[in-house]
Amino acid sequence: MKTPSIIGQSIPRLDGPAKVTGRALYTNDLSLPGMLYGKLLRSPLAHAKITRIDVSRAKALPGVKDVITGADIPQVKYGNWRLVPQSQDEMALAVDKVRFVGDEVAAVCAIDADTAQRALELIEVEYEELPVILSVEEATAEGAALVHDESEGNVSLVRKIDYGDLEAMFAKADYIREDTFKVHPVQHAYMEPCSCLAASEEGDRVSLWTSTQTPYIVQCLLASTLGLPENNVRVMKVQVGGGFGGKMELRPWEFCASFMSLRTGRPVKFTLTRADELAFGRRRHAMSIYSKVGFSKDGKLLAKDFQVMLDGGAYNAMGPTATFLCGTFGNMLYNYPAYRYFGRHVYTNKPPASAMRGFGAPQAAFAAETQMNMVAEELGIDPIDLRLMNAMQTGDVIPDVATISSCGFKESLEKVRQISGWDEKRGNPKPGKGLGIGCFSFISGGVFNWFNTKYNFSAAEVKVFEDGTAQLATMACDIGQGPDTVLRQILAAELGIPIDKIRLISMDTATTPKADLGTWGSRVTLMNGNAIIEAAGKIKDMLRPVLFSELDLNQIHDVAFEDERVFVRANPKKGMGFAECVYKALRGREGEPLTARGYYTPRNKGLVSPAFSFGAQVAEVEVDTGTGLIRVEKMYTAHDCGVPINKMSVEGQLEGAIQMGLGYALMENLIMDDKGRTLNTTFLDYKMPTAEDMPPGESADVITYEPEGPYGAKEAGEGLAIPTAPAITHAVHQATGYRCMETPITPEKVLRALGKIK
Amino acid sequence: MALPNFQVHQPKTVEEVLDLLGRHRSSVKLLCGGTDLLIKMRSGAQAPEHLVSLNRVAGLKTISYAAGDGLVIGGAARISQVGKNPDVQRLYPGLAHACSVMATVQIRNMGTVAGNLVNAAPSADTAAPLLAYGASLVAVERGGRRQIKLTDFFTGPGLTVLEPGEMVEAIRVPDPPPRTGSCYLRLSARSKVDIAAVGVAGFINLDLSGKVIRCRLALGSVAPTPVRCPEAEAMLEGQDPGPELIARAAAACVRTSRPIDDLRATASYRRAMVQELAQRVLTQSLAMARGGGS
């Protein structure tokens, strides 16, 4: 069957015009009659016992409707790893002690924001300070204070991977090197700060509009922490201004809004500020990484020993998944005859780290790819040749993980070599200029189910109407990345109707089919796309009989759904309009609407992901050796995301990923003092690259067909955020001789390496 | 946090401004672009009960240049307006550069050069070039007018010699003589939309034989206030500087600087950058002056 023409088209976002003209509604734009304004009181200390809280003066302030502390709420801990209850370590409001600067201590709601703010100032809290732990090294040292009493040595979770004979392979190796790397924390910096609005109804039901990537997870965890049946909690979203992994858990404000709405009977809204987000919000894990690799003298990779400590901050958040995935990303790109991973998730007194675009991979790849470039240099092999020698290919097996069903890695390496002018430019090095490479592989959704959902991983409900239109209902979340458009493209392709004839009902846990695990791990296009294809298939099964009976067709005929017609594939004249077909089918169903549901859960796909993307990126930089300033002149990317469903969307992901990777490598950093207070809480000092910092880019799509993906598609969202930092690091080394082993690369580090600052 | 209650006054003349400043002496601030003031009010750092807007005061936005007399920048002239002014671009390239790269487009369109000076941030981008061009401020109060040399204006971070009830009516910048070169260079981590971690401005005037008659160098972000570098200036005056003298003069600028470690840069990086940028500023300014440019 040929691929429908709508697949691969650059269809502009259907939500685009409303967003660029300011008409799109975000959670903070919503308001309800009688709505109260919520505010959180946060800990000023990184680690302390709460010895006394007195809320009486706050409660007495006119206009204040409710004040709650940890003592008022059900003592139920939450966390996304429901399958491992001891990993659930968080409460919406601190009980007995605070574990980071910003830990939520109390919440108030009042008739307006100013009154709520004044009420916060009237809450008296006394603390007894405890030793503050700000690094994984301190946390794991002998006799360190415990962030959580239950954790041994502040390690909350250990992940091990071990296959092949590591010792024997290292013994065989002609060349071995050991390195340690440190990577720093950065933040999602989504455009929309977190916001939620809760409205109770009928006493014990609550509706919550929230800026989230994972409505179903919020619904379940909210129900368990409120002590309500799951079905009494309804979670909805309007537009979400970005997430990047930072909005995929139950958050304290979601609980507090719901809890106080149930207590007061009035709607309650919380909206965070940018300063809240930067000072207290989720972030990408800082890590300390040890990596030992062994190679034969001709460049064959033999073994790798990879040991990582993740700085998890005060709570697990999505850290356990990052710990798991970091090990998996440590061996995804190349064939390792022997591989050992030892990952530890470590508690510290910092704001919790969690998922962030790449989910453990940007850190793992920074170390692995930088080390690969060091090896290439020492062995005198071109870095691209060294990678080609060891690259994963279609059909390769990652032990205990998966068989790679499609892989365009080698083609990506060849393409990027060509478009970047790699051989020629490296042959004629120019002072202050350098070319560097970094590569990536990423998952298209996770197979793991630590959340322990009882439902399918993804679901879709399709309805068709006699006017020739359709309705798609799905819990899949568009958080700005584009599935509201892409998923409709897939349905349009399946039913053969234009995309504008499809209405979308998205993300309402009460009305869209159960369930969807949310937007993370680059899972939506593949998983929800497959669910839509299944649902559409069932609809077509209901429509096809109409054609057979109306036209008295031989059962051997294939029926096509294209151009708003249903017809005999071999004889397109024989057929009828799509609308007419639906009308006739409805007539035969005694009023029963034409509705079908489709589901997707990956099966027999190993333990990690049903499909893997691959790619390679080259950065071209110029370094001013007087000031140490680095200008990225151009980025070249070749990547395999399977068959792109929407080219423009893929290009958008690539550009956004380069912006994030650039910031990660060169500018962004959360800077903290020795008391655990974040110092840069504005975008003036949390330096994200601006449009003017963006280098021009050139890219090549390496098209593979992924058998598990809808129309052959796989992920294009997160993988691209991985290679930029190692590519820039390599390029800076080529330009100056400075090799960054501890991110970010700053002008000062460059000058120190050049001996210009002592 | 929400803004506290305040009253905005919209006078049409400088006299009315001064009256309002006097009348509400205990809790009043001048408002023009508001790009610094409103941030302070939002954070609760300032809570004036009265804001006197300069936006409708006639004539205060004027930028004028006359050969011999030099440049006069009205107290309410916007940063972007100054940066785009052809006379400023031609004769005061360091100031034009500062006014076209500092902050953001929106802030440059609203903020004023006078406000940038009165706010007295150590990193104020217009301060270093204006110091290098030998600017003075015309301050008015009900009792009269006085001229304040910019070198005498700053007393500390956020502090100036301006009295309560006094406002900056204009900035006067002398006309650069022939055989002058000048420029301003700044460094920040991000290419645009950023605060300067180090800024250096220079002005050099040569005699017919190529010797330096007058040199002014100024630094931003490396001391509690923007500062001039008298030691380096004295080393260059009367000389025909080569690379070696330029390097020594730059080292004198480093001695004048008193940088601190903060989240934007360390003191040692700032010192190295004063050396580097001062050399570049002097080299560029000399080339301009020698090229006969004005």
Coordinates of C-alpha atoms in Angstrom, one line a residue, chain A residues 481-654:
Chain A
Q481 CA 5.3 19.7 20.6
G482 CA 2.6 19.2 18.0
P483 CA 0.6 16.0 18.4
D484 CA -2.7 17.8 18.2
T485 CA -1.7 18.3 14.6
V486 CA 0.3 15.1 14.0
L487 CA -2.3 12.7 15.4
R488 CA -5.0 14.3 13.3
Q489 CA -2.7 13.8 10.3
I490 CA -2.5 10.1 11.1
L491 CA -6.3 9.8 11.4
A492 CA -6.8 11.9 8.2
A493 CA -4.5 9.5 6.4
E494 CA -6.3 6.4 7.7
L495 CA -9.8 7.7 6.9
G496 CA -8.9 9.5 3.7
I497 CA -10.6 12.8 4.9
P498 CA -9.0 16.3 5.2
I499 CA -7.4 17.2 8.5
D500 CA -9.8 20.1 9.0
K501 CA -12.7 17.7 9.1
I502 CA -11.4 16.2 12.3
R503 CA -12.4 17.6 15.6
L504 CA -10.1 16.8 18.5
I505 CA -11.2 16.2 22.1
S506 CA -8.0 16.0 24.0
M507 CA -6.9 15.3 27.4
D508 CA -9.8 15.1 29.8
T509 CA -9.5 12.1 32.0
A510 CA -13.3 11.9 32.3
T511 CA -14.2 11.8 28.6
T512 CA -11.2 10.6 26.7
P513 CA -10.5 6.9 26.7
K514 CA -8.3 5.3 29.3
A515 CA -5.5 5.8 29.3
D516 CA -2.4 7.5 28.2
L517 CA 0.8 7.6 30.2
G518 CA 1.4 11.1 28.9
T519 CA 3.9 13.1 27.0
W520 CA 7.5 11.9 27.9
G521 CA 10.1 9.6 26.6
S522 CA 9.2 10.6 23.0
R523 CA 6.3 8.2 23.0
V524 CA 3.2 10.1 21.7
T525 CA 3.6 9.8 17.9
L526 CA 4.4 6.1 18.0
M527 CA 2.1 4.9 20.8
N528 CA -0.9 7.1 20.2
G529 CA -0.4 7.0 16.5
N530 CA -0.7 3.2 16.7
A531 CA -3.8 3.4 18.9
I532 CA -5.4 5.8 16.3
I533 CA -4.6 3.4 13.5
E534 CA -6.3 0.5 15.4
A535 CA -9.4 2.6 16.1
A536 CA -9.6 3.8 12.5
G537 CA -9.2 0.2 11.3
K538 CA -12.3 -0.8 13.3
I539 CA -14.3 2.1 11.9
K540 CA -13.3 1.0 8.4
D541 CA -14.4 -2.5 9.2
M542 CA -17.8 -1.0 10.0
L543 CA -18.0 1.0 6.8
R544 CA -16.6 -1.6 4.4
P545 CA -19.8 -3.8 4.5
V546 CA -21.8 -0.9 3.2
L547 CA -19.8 -0.8 0.0
F548 CA -19.9 -4.6 -0.4
S549 CA -23.6 -4.8 -0.1
E550 CA -24.4 -1.6 -2.0
L551 CA -22.2 -2.5 -5.0
D552 CA -22.6 -6.3 -4.7
L553 CA -18.8 -6.8 -4.6
N554 CA -16.8 -9.9 -4.7
Q555 CA -15.1 -10.4 -1.3
I556 CA -11.7 -10.4 -2.9
H557 CA -11.7 -6.7 -3.5
D558 CA -9.6 -4.2 -1.4
V559 CA -11.4 -1.1 -0.3
A560 CA -9.7 2.2 -0.3
F561 CA -10.4 5.3 1.9
E562 CA -9.0 8.3 0.1
D563 CA -10.0 11.8 -1.0
E564 CA -13.2 11.6 1.0
R565 CA -14.3 8.5 -0.9
V566 CA -14.7 4.9 -0.2
F567 CA -14.0 2.8 -3.3
V568 CA -12.8 -0.4 -4.8
R569 CA -9.0 -0.1 -5.0
A570 CA -8.8 -1.9 -8.4
N571 CA -11.6 0.1 -9.8
P572 CA -11.8 3.5 -8.2
K573 CA -15.1 4.4 -10.1
K574 CA -16.9 1.9 -8.0
G575 CA -17.4 3.6 -4.7
M576 CA -19.2 6.3 -2.9
G577 CA -18.5 9.4 -0.8
F578 CA -17.2 8.9 2.7
A579 CA -20.1 10.9 4.1
E580 CA -22.7 8.8 2.2
C581 CA -21.0 5.6 3.4
V582 CA -21.1 6.7 7.0
Y583 CA -24.8 7.7 6.5
K584 CA -25.7 4.3 5.1
A585 CA -23.8 2.5 7.8
L586 CA -25.6 4.5 10.5
R587 CA -28.9 3.6 8.9
G588 CA -28.1 0.0 9.4
R589 CA -27.2 0.4 13.1
E590 CA -30.6 1.5 14.5
G591 CA -29.2 4.7 15.9
E592 CA -26.0 3.3 17.4
P593 CA -23.2 5.8 16.6
L594 CA -20.1 4.7 14.7
T595 CA -17.5 4.7 17.4
A596 CA -14.4 2.6 17.8
R597 CA -11.5 2.5 20.2
G598 CA -7.9 1.6 19.6
Y599 CA -5.2 0.8 22.0
Y600 CA -1.4 0.4 22.0
T601 CA 0.9 -1.3 24.5
P602 CA 4.2 -2.4 23.3
R603 CA 4.5 -6.2 23.4
N604 CA 7.5 -8.5 22.8
K605 CA 9.6 -5.4 22.4
G606 CA 12.2 -6.0 25.2
L607 CA 12.4 -4.0 28.3
V608 CA 13.1 -0.5 27.2
S609 CA 11.5 0.8 24.0
P610 CA 9.7 -0.5 20.9
A611 CA 11.9 1.6 18.5
F612 CA 15.2 3.6 18.6
S613 CA 16.1 6.8 16.7
F614 CA 19.7 7.6 15.8
G615 CA 21.7 10.5 14.5
A616 CA 25.0 12.4 14.3
Q617 CA 25.7 16.1 14.6
V618 CA 28.7 18.3 13.8
A619 CA 29.3 21.7 15.4
E620 CA 31.5 24.3 13.8
V621 CA 32.8 26.9 16.3
E622 CA 35.1 29.9 16.4
V623 CA 36.8 30.8 19.7
D624 CA 38.1 34.2 20.5
T625 CA 41.3 33.3 22.3
G626 CA 41.6 36.7 23.8
T627 CA 38.2 36.6 25.6
G628 CA 37.4 32.9 25.6
L629 CA 34.1 33.6 24.0
I630 CA 32.7 30.8 21.8
R631 CA 30.6 31.4 18.7
V632 CA 28.9 28.4 17.3
E633 CA 29.0 29.2 13.6
K634 CA 27.0 26.3 12.2
M635 CA 25.4 23.0 13.2
Y636 CA 25.1 20.1 10.8
T637 CA 22.7 17.3 11.7
A638 CA 21.8 14.0 10.1
H639 CA 19.2 11.9 11.8
D640 CA 17.0 8.9 11.5
C641 CA 13.6 9.5 12.9
G642 CA 12.0 6.8 10.7
V643 CA 9.4 8.2 8.4
P644 CA 8.6 11.8 9.4
I645 CA 4.9 12.4 9.7
N646 CA 5.1 16.2 9.7
K647 CA 8.4 17.5 8.3
M648 CA 7.9 21.0 9.7
S649 CA 7.3 19.6 13.2
V650 CA 10.5 17.6 13.0
E651 CA 12.5 20.7 11.8
G652 CA 11.0 22.6 14.8
Q653 CA 12.1 19.9 17.2
L654 CA 15.6 20.0 15.7

